[in-house]
PDB file of C-alpha atoms in Angstrom:
ATOM      1  CA  MET A   1      19.376  11.982  45.942  1.00 43.00           C
ATOM      2  CA  SER A   2      20.000  14.878  43.567  1.00 49.00           C
ATOM      3  CA  LYS A   3      22.343  17.676  44.473  1.00 51.00           C
ATOM      4  CA  PRO A   4      20.279  20.715  45.506  1.00 50.00           C
ATOM      5  CA  PHE A   5      20.640  24.001  43.732  1.00 57.00           C
ATOM      6  CA  TYR A   6      19.604  27.432  44.861  1.00 60.00           C
ATOM      7  CA  LYS A   7      16.537  28.771  43.105  1.00 64.00           C
ATOM      8  CA  GLY A   8      15.409  31.601  45.375  1.00 71.00           C
ATOM      9  CA  ARG A   9      16.262  35.274  45.716  1.00 79.00           C
ATOM     10  CA  LEU A  10      19.853  36.088  46.576  1.00 86.00           C
ATOM     11  CA  SER A  11      21.621  39.413  47.011  1.00 88.00           C
ATOM     12  CA  ILE A  12      24.999  40.589  48.179  1.00 91.00           C
ATOM     13  CA  ASN A  13      25.469  43.825  50.052  1.00 92.00           C
ATOM     14  CA  LYS A  14      27.928  45.844  52.052  1.00 91.00           C
ATOM     15  CA  GLU A  15      27.579  46.400  55.751  1.00 88.00           C
ATOM     16  CA  LYS A  16      29.295  49.235  57.618  1.00 88.00           C
ATOM     17  CA  SER A  17      30.339  47.017  60.503  1.00 89.00           C
ATOM     18  CA  SER A  18      31.981  44.347  58.310  1.00 89.00           C
ATOM     19  CA  PRO A  19      34.895  44.499  55.861  1.00 92.00           C
ATOM     20  CA  TYR A  20      33.328  41.594  53.926  1.00 93.00           C
ATOM     21  CA  TRP A  21      30.483  41.240  51.445  1.00 93.00           C
ATOM     22  CA  MET A  22      27.332  39.835  53.026  1.00 94.00           C
ATOM     23  CA  VAL A  23      24.875  37.534  51.258  1.00 92.00           C
ATOM     24  CA  THR A  24      21.147  37.568  51.980  1.00 91.00           C
ATOM     25  CA  PHE A  25      19.017  34.695  50.735  1.00 88.00           C
ATOM     26  CA  GLN A  26      15.891  32.745  51.493  1.00 85.00           C
ATOM     27  CA  GLY A  27      16.754  29.507  53.268  1.00 79.00           C
ATOM     28  CA  PRO A  28      15.132  26.177  52.461  1.00 75.00           C
ATOM     29  CA  ASP A  29      12.754  26.657  55.393  1.00 74.00           C
ATOM     30  CA  GLY A  30      11.484  29.936  53.905  1.00 77.00           C
ATOM     31  CA  LYS A  31      13.251  32.251  56.375  1.00 83.00           C
ATOM     32  CA  MET A  32      15.619  34.967  55.208  1.00 88.00           C
ATOM     33  CA  ARG A  33      19.278  34.305  56.084  1.00 89.00           C
ATOM     34  CA  ARG A  34      22.290  36.589  56.165  1.00 91.00           C
ATOM     35  CA  ARG A  35      25.850  35.254  56.035  1.00 92.00           C
ATOM     36  CA  SER A  36      29.324  36.672  55.496  1.00 92.00           C
ATOM     37  CA  THR A  37      31.032  35.602  52.277  1.00 92.00           C
ATOM     38  CA  LYS A  38      34.483  36.385  53.748  1.00 92.00           C
ATOM     39  CA  VAL A  39      35.291  38.221  50.490  1.00 92.00           C
ATOM     40  CA  PRO A  40      36.714  41.695  51.216  1.00 92.00           C
ATOM     41  CA  VAL A  41      34.527  44.553  49.937  1.00 92.00           C
ATOM     42  CA  ASN A  42      37.392  46.667  48.606  1.00 88.00           C
ATOM     43  CA  GLY A  43      39.357  43.807  47.087  1.00 86.00           C
ATOM     44  CA  GLY A  44      42.920  43.258  48.157  1.00 86.00           C
ATOM     45  CA  GLU A  45      44.277  39.945  49.404  1.00 85.00           C
ATOM     46  CA  PHE A  46      41.866  37.009  49.056  1.00 85.00           C
ATOM     47  CA  GLU A  47      42.884  33.340  49.261  1.00 86.00           C
ATOM     48  CA  GLY A  48      46.470  34.179  48.305  1.00 86.00           C
ATOM     49  CA  ASP A  49      45.604  36.379  45.304  1.00 87.00           C
ATOM     50  CA  ARG A  50      45.305  40.129  44.833  1.00 90.00           C
ATOM     51  CA  ILE A  51      41.836  41.005  43.571  1.00 90.00           C
ATOM     52  CA  THR A  52      40.140  44.208  42.471  1.00 91.00           C
ATOM     53  CA  ALA A  53      36.957  45.531  44.048  1.00 89.00           C
ATOM     54  CA  LYS A  54      34.943  44.560  40.942  1.00 92.00           C
ATOM     55  CA  LEU A  55      36.308  40.996  40.997  1.00 93.00           C
ATOM     56  CA  ALA A  56      35.616  40.847  44.752  1.00 91.00           C
ATOM     57  CA  GLU A  57      31.964  41.660  44.063  1.00 92.00           C
ATOM     58  CA  ARG A  58      31.675  38.849  41.494  1.00 92.00           C
ATOM     59  CA  LEU A  59      33.464  36.404  43.798  1.00 92.00           C
ATOM     60  CA  ALA A  60      31.160  37.403  46.667  1.00 92.00           C
ATOM     61  CA  TYR A  61      28.110  36.595  44.538  1.00 91.00           C
ATOM     62  CA  GLN A  62      29.573  33.198  43.587  1.00 90.00           C
ATOM     63  CA  ARG A  63      30.422  32.504  47.224  1.00 92.00           C
ATOM     64  CA  GLY A  64      26.885  33.539  48.211  1.00 90.00           C
ATOM     65  CA  VAL A  65      25.409  30.982  45.806  1.00 88.00           C
ATOM     66  CA  GLN A  66      27.738  28.332  47.272  1.00 89.00           C
ATOM     67  CA  ILE A  67      26.631  29.219  50.814  1.00 90.00           C
ATOM     68  CA  ALA A  68      22.935  29.057  49.861  1.00 88.00           C
ATOM     69  CA  CYS A  69      23.436  25.701  48.091  1.00 85.00           C
ATOM     70  CA  ALA A  70      25.333  24.260  51.060  1.00 85.00           C
ATOM     71  CA  GLU A  71      22.504  25.188  53.428  1.00 83.00           C
ATOM     72  CA  ALA A  72      19.945  23.688  51.042  1.00 80.00           C
ATOM     73  CA  GLU A  73      22.001  20.489  50.852  1.00 79.00           C
ATOM     74  CA  GLU A  74      22.262  20.259  54.642  1.00 76.00           C
ATOM     75  CA  TYR A  75      18.522  20.851  54.987  1.00 71.00           C
ATOM     76  CA  GLN A  76      17.791  18.183  52.375  1.00 69.00           C
ATOM     77  CA  ALA A  77      20.117  15.713  54.124  1.00 63.00           C
ATOM     78  CA  HIS A  78      18.275  16.210  57.420  1.00 63.00           C
ATOM     79  CA  ASN A  79      14.920  15.713  55.701  1.00 64.00           C
ATOM     80  CA  ASN A  80      16.025  12.309  54.422  1.00 73.00           C
ATOM     81  CA  VAL A  81      17.002  10.997  57.871  1.00 79.00           C
ATOM     82  CA  SER A  82      14.385   9.556  60.186  1.00 85.00           C
ATOM     83  CA  VAL A  83      14.055  10.685  63.797  1.00 87.00           C
ATOM     84  CA  ARG A  84      15.046   7.193  64.984  1.00 89.00           C
ATOM     85  CA  THR A  85      18.176   7.058  62.776  1.00 87.00           C
ATOM     86  CA  TRP A  86      19.332  10.513  63.826  1.00 84.00           C
ATOM     87  CA  CYS A  87      18.779   9.820  67.545  1.00 88.00           C
ATOM     88  CA  ASP A  88      20.541   6.439  67.351  1.00 87.00           C
ATOM     89  CA  GLY A  89      23.525   8.109  65.677  1.00 84.00           C
ATOM     90  CA  TYR A  90      23.544  10.812  68.337  1.00 84.00           C
ATOM     91  CA  VAL A  91      23.594   8.228  71.138  1.00 86.00           C
ATOM     92  CA  MET A  92      26.422   6.330  69.423  1.00 84.00           C
ATOM     93  CA  ARG A  93      28.504   9.520  69.065  1.00 82.00           C
ATOM     94  CA  LYS A  94      27.906  10.489  72.695  1.00 83.00           C
ATOM     95  CA  ALA A  95      28.561   6.958  74.005  1.00 81.00           C
ATOM     96  CA  ALA A  96      32.243   7.423  73.249  1.00 79.00           C
ATOM     97  CA  LEU A  97      32.345  10.445  75.546  1.00 83.00           C
ATOM     98  CA  VAL A  98      30.376   9.212  78.557  1.00 84.00           C
ATOM     99  CA  SER A  99      30.393   6.200  80.864  1.00 87.00           C
ATOM    100  CA  GLU A 100      28.681   2.952  79.829  1.00 87.00           C
ATOM    101  CA  ASP A 101      25.938   3.468  82.439  1.00 92.00           C
ATOM    102  CA  THR A 102      25.142   6.924  81.068  1.00 90.00           C
ATOM    103  CA  ALA A 103      25.040   5.566  77.508  1.00 87.00           C
ATOM    104  CA  ARG A 104      22.737   2.728  78.602  1.00 91.00           C
ATOM    105  CA  ASN A 105      20.421   5.225  80.319  1.00 92.00           C
ATOM    106  CA  ALA A 106      20.324   7.336  77.152  1.00 90.00           C
ATOM    107  CA  ARG A 107      19.465   4.296  74.999  1.00 91.00           C
ATOM    108  CA  THR A 108      16.655   3.400  77.409  1.00 93.00           C
ATOM    109  CA  ALA A 109      15.339   6.971  77.377  1.00 93.00           C
ATOM    110  CA  TYR A 110      15.308   7.006  73.572  1.00 92.00           C
ATOM    111  CA  LYS A 111      13.546   3.629  73.525  1.00 92.00           C
ATOM    112  CA  HIS A 112      10.737   5.192  75.606  1.00 94.00           C
ATOM    113  CA  PHE A 113      10.781   8.239  73.325  1.00 93.00           C
ATOM    114  CA  TYR A 114      10.337   6.001  70.247  1.00 92.00           C
ATOM    115  CA  ALA A 115       7.425   4.225  71.945  1.00 94.00           C
ATOM    116  CA  TYR A 116       5.828   7.612  72.606  1.00 94.00           C
ATOM    117  CA  LEU A 117       6.303   8.699  68.987  1.00 92.00           C
ATOM    118  CA  GLY A 118       5.035   5.430  67.530  1.00 92.00           C
ATOM    119  CA  THR A 119       5.184   5.444  63.730  1.00 90.00           C
ATOM    120  CA  ARG A 120       6.350   9.081  63.751  1.00 90.00           C
ATOM    121  CA  ALA A 121       9.766   7.849  64.940  1.00 89.00           C
ATOM    122  CA  ASP A 122      10.404   6.672  61.388  1.00 88.00           C
ATOM    123  CA  ALA A 123       9.262   9.953  59.827  1.00 85.00           C
ATOM    124  CA  PRO A 124      11.851  12.338  58.339  1.00 80.00           C
ATOM    125  CA  LEU A 125      13.571  14.553  60.855  1.00 74.00           C
TER     126      LEU A 125
END
């Protein structure tokens, strides 16, 4: 599986209600997303270094690309997992937190769910 890269539109902008640069980009599902870069708009202290406002803007753009790539990678990872594999993993993670009877009931419920889905249970999530 190749590492995804961001190839869509991406912009950074200031928002009155936030001291940080915001990034706006098109997510892998086609919807527009808006996230905070956690880079201060006016510069100052950032990750242990003093930065200028101009450097903060460049760092915010780089951080925005990283955020967009991370979401694309997560989306791609979910598209490579089948419904059955994801559900089985979910039941295994939850089994550690619930009683054995509850875990057994969940496994039975998912077995019926897989029967309902048929071949679609092995389709990508």
